[in-house]
Amino acid sequence: MPGTRPRPALLRTLATPRGAAVAAGLLLLALVTAFGPALLGDAADTRDLAARQQGASLAHPFGTDDLGRDLLARVLVATRLSVLLALGATAISVVGGAVVGIVAAVLPAALRRAVNALVDILLSFPWLLLALFFSVIWGTTATGAMLAVGFAGVPVFARLVSTLAASVAGTEYVHAARMLGSAPLRTARVHLLPNVLPPLLVNAAAHASVSLLSFAALSFLGLGVQAPAYDWGRLLNEGARRIYVDPMAAVGPGLAIVLTGVLLALLGEVLSEGGRRRGRAGGRPPRAGTGVAPAVADDAPVVDVRDLRVAFAAEDGSLVERVHGVDLRVAPREVVGLVGESGSGKSVTAMAVAGLLGPDARVRAERLVFRGIDMTRPPSPAERTRLGLEQTMIFQDPLSSLNPSLTVGRQLTEVTEVHARTLRAAARARALAALERVRVPEAARRLRQLPHELSGGMRQRVMIATGLMVTPRLIVADEPTTALDVTVQRQVLGALRGAQRETGAAILLISHDIALVSGFCDRVVVMRSGRVVEELDPRRWQDATHPYTRGLIACVPDMTTDRTRPLPVVEPEAPDDAAPALDPGATDRSGRTGPPARPGRPGRPTRKGVPA
Amino acid sequence: MTLPSPALEATTPAGPPAGPAGRAGLAAHPRLAFVLARLARALVSLVLVLLAAFFLVHLVPGDPVRAALGPTVSPETVEALRQQLGLDRPLGAQLGHYVTGLVTGDLGTSVTSQRPVATILLERLPATLTLAGLSFLLAAVGAFPVGVATAVSARGGRRRGLDLVVSGVLGVLVAVPGFLLAVLLVSVFGVTLGALPPAGWGTPAHAVLPVVALAAGPLAYLARIVHVEMLRVLDEPYLTTARSKRLPAATLYLRHALPNIVGAALTAGGVVLVGLVAGTVLVETVFVIPGIGSTIVSSISAKDYPLIQGVVLVYAVLVLVANLLVDLALAVLDPRSTVAEA
């Protein structure tokens, strides 16, 4: 992986229990490999015909073989041959693969494709068949088997090296190096090699495990190491013949094979994980009921939130609160904008209102109610049905929020089929009508299509049409137009407005774009750092009192914006989140400067490739 | 090292190629193009396999006939076998003879048993196919419930204890090679408990231990793939959309999540199927099953080259067929994968 630095990460990994266990195991393996034959060689070769073919006993934990030799000693002595043969085979695979991969990368395109196709074909055959094929050529000896297992692994590393080289060669910094006139060889040495080597080593470690097992398999089949030499596979082969009498003779070498194989595989995993640790999310706490009357008056607020707090489990297991006591009310038919920079907690608040936060979120609220339904608890079946019919969601990226494997028609009809028990034909007719109302052309054909066959704007209109399938009281739209270009944005907002008029639903529109929200909403709620900082009438921006809001407004460019002056930015948050200061040049609205100002969205990816 | 130019990459479209008129028809049918491409690849592979099987004898260093017969046999016997194998003729004539033989179903004669190779293989193929087929069925049928259930229960760091136990068991099963498990199963169920026949072939009871030994690793591997893929899909935005529709759990997991892991599961299933085909070699040897797996081992040990060529060919064709079946299944069940490749 480009840019990773293995060494510090490796040291950190060694400090984890698994890393330490792997290190200890490797040390033990190295010691037995180095000193086993010298210390135990005599014991392993001492014949004792009186004690031949004994079962497991205190003197011989693994029993003895045909000639009365101690099997535990033989297993330990066999470590050296088994490990060295596996390492030799791995070295052949890695070096051979690297040579093929690099040669392929240097070859002209046509030849490179031919080599890659051949590697592809070889990869489609399992290693055992390749190893058997090669062992026919090089003979059923230890060296022959090492060559066979080694060559069987060459395609794996050829593919890995050529993929790595291609991926690194495609990165921006290599392009940059080339544009700066770096010679190809220097580019390869400085940029490619350091980035190709770490993953290559990781895979070599994992592959050593495969080589070890392959070798054991070949020797077990009688096609590898031949008597009088012995490795674990050979011992297993001899033990398996006696398995009807004495299982320990086979289990002993089997244990050695499995333990070493697992150790090497773990080494690969530990190396590849580096210092990355799995996040530990705390269990979901029991949700507190808030006791809400079930009756819903028509003029009662659709959404009623008081002192909402949402925390997430951090990597070290502690809870990090992201929303700190938000109050929010949405009246029937009201269009409320929830504005703030990324990380302000606006999406989390909306997802809490919808009851759709994941199991790693911890939600607490004095009151979190959607039309009489307490959203801090898992809903009852009846409440689920009501939620399905009365709430609909529209998300930022219409491609990833539509299921890629289901047709548009199925995704539209299922809500009514499930919750309103509409018959399929009726639901389909309704879906057709819904698509036509949001102005999706050729609606009948679209119903049979998959999402990837539609344009981005059309997908988002499909999402809105989902809302028209039911009788929503609330449409939660989370950045519904961010992924779309400006013309399509207008169409989508028009469709959203139409859906709202038609169904009489309230809308909770989440956006970073204060200009968009001001033209669309009845009321705007400004959030920052998990708190509501201000509520505003969008027609009266000049009344904004909170400096953060004024900063956000100042960032919006218009036709009179002076393009020669630097962009205004909202100042990074003060540690205690007191009144945030603003860029001095931007405090005055008339001093607004510079085009594409998207307040407070540093580093957020935009889909169209336009830098934010 | 040559680097792909950015300009070239930019002009390579990600979607179906807008090629010249001849390809325009195929571009409109990405599935057909995908299937045709895979058929072509299988055909090229088959030709390579045939060549590899043919040249196998020639690749053996030294004199393969002498190696097969051992150092004590008279030169006349060696020459006679050389003639019988056709190795005294020019290479082109040998290749022609080999190919015409293949077309007419003549794979030569086994040196050790003096019987036609094709006959031996046909006798032994059913056992191997049954073994591999049953094992694949067990692995595929078992992996999905395990993978889906563990993913659903472990999502978002819940039930870590259960998750650890399951992933531990699966990890061990993946790590233990099939032939070791086979030896262990023979020892426990065949010998100690005496519940099942430890070796042989013929009755359903004979098949139980070999199938379990062959299927356990692949089942665990597949279950882990399903588990990981399911965890990925459960965090996809479209699953949040589905949750926002308050669909029943069964609909959520079976209709919305499962179809999206089919592609990955099928691809992994292909790897598993091919691995199972090869795994028969070891398992047949442990359980003394008269299939082509035990044949390949004995023929390599005996340096019976005509038989080796025949078995290698059959195994390679089985692998090609398995790969092709997976590709066809992908084209039918996961149309997006074909679009991405076309």
mmCIF file of C-alpha atoms in Angstrom, chain A residues 36-192:
data_model
loop_
_atom_site.group_PDB
_atom_site.id
_atom_site.type_symbol
_atom_site.label_atom_id
_atom_site.label_comp_id
_atom_site.label_asym_id
_atom_site.label_seq_id
_atom_site.Cartn_x
_atom_site.Cartn_y
_atom_site.Cartn_z
ATOM 1 C CA GLY A 36 16.843 -29.608 16.903
ATOM 2 C CA PRO A 37 18.996 -31.950 14.807
ATOM 3 C CA ALA A 38 22.120 -31.344 16.924
ATOM 4 C CA LEU A 39 20.365 -31.893 20.262
ATOM 5 C CA LEU A 40 17.889 -34.611 19.367
ATOM 6 C CA GLY A 41 19.463 -36.210 16.293
ATOM 7 C CA ASP A 42 20.807 -39.130 18.299
ATOM 8 C CA ALA A 43 17.500 -39.765 20.068
ATOM 9 C CA ALA A 44 15.698 -39.604 16.728
ATOM 10 C CA ASP A 45 17.986 -42.177 15.133
ATOM 11 C CA THR A 46 18.496 -44.583 18.051
ATOM 12 C CA ARG A 47 16.859 -47.844 17.134
ATOM 13 C CA ASP A 48 15.273 -49.898 19.862
ATOM 14 C CA LEU A 49 13.638 -52.916 18.283
ATOM 15 C CA ALA A 50 12.250 -54.045 21.631
ATOM 16 C CA ALA A 51 10.222 -50.847 21.862
ATOM 17 C CA ARG A 52 9.049 -50.703 18.233
ATOM 18 C CA GLN A 53 5.627 -49.417 17.271
ATOM 19 C CA GLN A 54 4.705 -48.378 20.773
ATOM 20 C CA GLY A 55 1.766 -46.173 21.508
ATOM 21 C CA ALA A 56 2.022 -42.901 23.360
ATOM 22 C CA SER A 57 3.688 -43.196 26.753
ATOM 23 C CA LEU A 58 5.525 -41.001 29.211
ATOM 24 C CA ALA A 59 8.895 -42.006 27.748
ATOM 25 C CA HIS A 60 7.636 -41.593 24.167
ATOM 26 C CA PRO A 61 4.816 -38.992 24.116
ATOM 27 C CA PHE A 62 4.161 -39.595 20.391
ATOM 28 C CA GLY A 63 5.094 -43.301 20.525
ATOM 29 C CA THR A 64 7.819 -45.028 18.505
ATOM 30 C CA ASP A 65 8.134 -46.083 14.856
ATOM 31 C CA ASP A 66 8.834 -49.443 13.117
ATOM 32 C CA LEU A 67 12.423 -49.399 14.331
ATOM 33 C CA GLY A 68 11.628 -48.214 17.836
ATOM 34 C CA ARG A 69 12.792 -44.634 17.251
ATOM 35 C CA ASP A 70 11.193 -41.940 19.393
ATOM 36 C CA LEU A 71 8.607 -40.100 17.280
ATOM 37 C CA LEU A 72 8.614 -36.870 19.298
ATOM 38 C CA ALA A 73 12.338 -36.515 18.690
ATOM 39 C CA ARG A 74 11.838 -37.312 15.010
ATOM 40 C CA VAL A 75 9.072 -34.691 14.705
ATOM 41 C CA LEU A 76 11.322 -32.069 16.308
ATOM 42 C CA VAL A 77 14.319 -33.021 14.172
ATOM 43 C CA ALA A 78 12.138 -32.981 11.038
ATOM 44 C CA THR A 79 11.387 -29.302 11.752
ATOM 45 C CA ARG A 80 14.613 -28.217 10.054
ATOM 46 C CA LEU A 81 13.983 -30.049 6.773
ATOM 47 C CA SER A 82 10.292 -29.116 6.688
ATOM 48 C CA VAL A 83 10.904 -25.427 7.386
ATOM 49 C CA LEU A 84 13.892 -25.112 5.074
ATOM 50 C CA LEU A 85 12.115 -26.843 2.190
ATOM 51 C CA ALA A 86 9.048 -24.625 2.677
ATOM 52 C CA LEU A 87 11.223 -21.493 2.788
ATOM 53 C CA GLY A 88 13.150 -22.626 -0.282
ATOM 54 C CA ALA A 89 9.935 -23.211 -2.206
ATOM 55 C CA THR A 90 8.593 -19.822 -1.076
ATOM 56 C CA ALA A 91 11.803 -18.124 -2.200
ATOM 57 C CA ILE A 92 11.465 -19.756 -5.630
ATOM 58 C CA SER A 93 7.849 -18.556 -5.854
ATOM 59 C CA VAL A 94 8.647 -14.980 -4.792
ATOM 60 C CA VAL A 95 11.750 -14.539 -6.921
ATOM 61 C CA GLY A 96 10.228 -16.271 -9.926
ATOM 62 C CA GLY A 97 7.032 -14.278 -9.575
ATOM 63 C CA ALA A 98 8.885 -10.995 -9.175
ATOM 64 C CA VAL A 99 10.951 -11.709 -12.283
ATOM 65 C CA VAL A 100 7.886 -12.612 -14.367
ATOM 66 C CA GLY A 101 5.902 -9.653 -13.007
ATOM 67 C CA ILE A 102 8.642 -7.098 -13.604
ATOM 68 C CA VAL A 103 9.567 -8.493 -17.017
ATOM 69 C CA ALA A 104 5.892 -8.367 -17.941
ATOM 70 C CA ALA A 105 5.708 -4.730 -16.813
ATOM 71 C CA VAL A 106 8.671 -3.800 -19.037
ATOM 72 C CA LEU A 107 7.444 -5.728 -22.093
ATOM 73 C CA PRO A 108 5.483 -4.049 -24.897
ATOM 74 C CA ALA A 109 1.746 -3.927 -24.289
ATOM 75 C CA ALA A 110 0.807 -6.867 -26.531
ATOM 76 C CA LEU A 111 3.368 -9.207 -24.971
ATOM 77 C CA ARG A 112 2.442 -7.989 -21.514
ATOM 78 C CA ARG A 113 -1.174 -8.908 -22.137
ATOM 79 C CA ALA A 114 -0.100 -12.349 -23.354
ATOM 80 C CA VAL A 115 2.009 -12.956 -20.239
ATOM 81 C CA ASN A 116 -0.812 -11.728 -17.995
ATOM 82 C CA ALA A 117 -3.287 -14.004 -19.775
ATOM 83 C CA LEU A 118 -0.959 -16.961 -19.265
ATOM 84 C CA VAL A 119 -0.569 -16.109 -15.579
ATOM 85 C CA ASP A 120 -4.365 -15.854 -15.372
ATOM 86 C CA ILE A 121 -4.772 -19.306 -16.852
ATOM 87 C CA LEU A 122 -2.124 -20.801 -14.558
ATOM 88 C CA LEU A 123 -3.829 -19.170 -11.580
ATOM 89 C CA SER A 124 -7.069 -20.925 -12.444
ATOM 90 C CA PHE A 125 -5.385 -24.238 -11.614
ATOM 91 C CA PRO A 126 -5.012 -25.218 -7.964
ATOM 92 C CA TRP A 127 -1.477 -25.386 -6.592
ATOM 93 C CA LEU A 128 -1.680 -29.113 -5.945
ATOM 94 C CA LEU A 129 -2.295 -29.925 -9.606
ATOM 95 C CA LEU A 130 0.520 -27.604 -10.685
ATOM 96 C CA ALA A 131 2.820 -29.104 -8.058
ATOM 97 C CA LEU A 132 1.930 -32.641 -9.175
ATOM 98 C CA PHE A 133 2.572 -31.647 -12.793
ATOM 99 C CA PHE A 134 5.991 -30.225 -11.938
ATOM 100 C CA SER A 135 6.850 -33.154 -9.692
ATOM 101 C CA VAL A 136 6.438 -35.409 -12.735
ATOM 102 C CA ILE A 137 9.130 -33.342 -14.429
ATOM 103 C CA TRP A 138 11.552 -32.935 -11.546
ATOM 104 C CA GLY A 139 11.025 -36.290 -9.969
ATOM 105 C CA THR A 140 9.717 -37.454 -6.633
ATOM 106 C CA THR A 141 12.636 -36.262 -4.514
ATOM 107 C CA ALA A 142 12.963 -33.520 -1.914
ATOM 108 C CA THR A 143 14.638 -31.160 -4.416
ATOM 109 C CA GLY A 144 12.130 -32.063 -7.118
ATOM 110 C CA ALA A 145 9.242 -31.375 -4.758
ATOM 111 C CA MET A 146 10.784 -28.063 -3.661
ATOM 112 C CA LEU A 147 11.056 -26.970 -7.292
ATOM 113 C CA ALA A 148 7.518 -28.218 -7.949
ATOM 114 C CA VAL A 149 5.953 -26.389 -4.992
ATOM 115 C CA GLY A 150 8.055 -23.304 -5.747
ATOM 116 C CA PHE A 151 7.084 -23.157 -9.406
ATOM 117 C CA ALA A 152 3.430 -23.801 -8.573
ATOM 118 C CA GLY A 153 3.500 -20.544 -6.571
ATOM 119 C CA VAL A 154 5.156 -18.426 -9.270
ATOM 120 C CA PRO A 155 1.878 -17.328 -10.921
ATOM 121 C CA VAL A 156 0.567 -16.082 -7.568
ATOM 122 C CA PHE A 157 3.491 -13.708 -7.117
ATOM 123 C CA ALA A 158 3.687 -12.788 -10.799
ATOM 124 C CA ARG A 159 0.113 -11.551 -10.533
ATOM 125 C CA LEU A 160 0.783 -9.795 -7.225
ATOM 126 C CA VAL A 161 3.868 -7.974 -8.477
ATOM 127 C CA SER A 162 2.312 -6.841 -11.735
ATOM 128 C CA THR A 163 -0.838 -5.657 -9.937
ATOM 129 C CA LEU A 164 1.197 -3.775 -7.338
ATOM 130 C CA ALA A 165 3.462 -2.226 -9.951
ATOM 131 C CA ALA A 166 0.458 -1.132 -11.998
ATOM 132 C CA SER A 167 -1.381 0.327 -8.994
ATOM 133 C CA VAL A 168 1.630 2.244 -7.755
ATOM 134 C CA ALA A 169 2.470 3.363 -11.293
ATOM 135 C CA GLY A 170 -1.037 4.796 -11.566
ATOM 136 C CA THR A 171 -0.818 6.980 -8.461
ATOM 137 C CA GLU A 172 -0.572 10.741 -8.559
ATOM 138 C CA TYR A 173 2.854 10.949 -7.002
ATOM 139 C CA VAL A 174 4.382 8.722 -9.666
ATOM 140 C CA HIS A 175 2.746 10.823 -12.362
ATOM 141 C CA ALA A 176 4.094 13.875 -10.590
ATOM 142 C CA ALA A 177 7.582 12.354 -10.492
ATOM 143 C CA ARG A 178 7.380 11.588 -14.202
ATOM 144 C CA MET A 179 6.243 15.077 -15.031
ATOM 145 C CA LEU A 180 9.136 16.457 -13.043
ATOM 146 C CA GLY A 181 11.425 14.515 -15.365
ATOM 147 C CA SER A 182 12.384 11.586 -13.159
ATOM 148 C CA ALA A 183 13.988 8.788 -15.229
ATOM 149 C CA PRO A 184 11.970 5.543 -15.445
ATOM 150 C CA LEU A 185 14.600 3.504 -13.599
ATOM 151 C CA ARG A 186 14.866 6.057 -10.843
ATOM 152 C CA THR A 187 11.081 6.187 -10.576
ATOM 153 C CA ALA A 188 11.020 2.407 -10.265
ATOM 154 C CA ARG A 189 13.672 2.418 -7.558
ATOM 155 C CA VAL A 190 12.478 5.400 -5.534
ATOM 156 C CA HIS A 191 8.720 5.073 -5.864
ATOM 157 C CA LEU A 192 7.821 1.561 -6.978
#
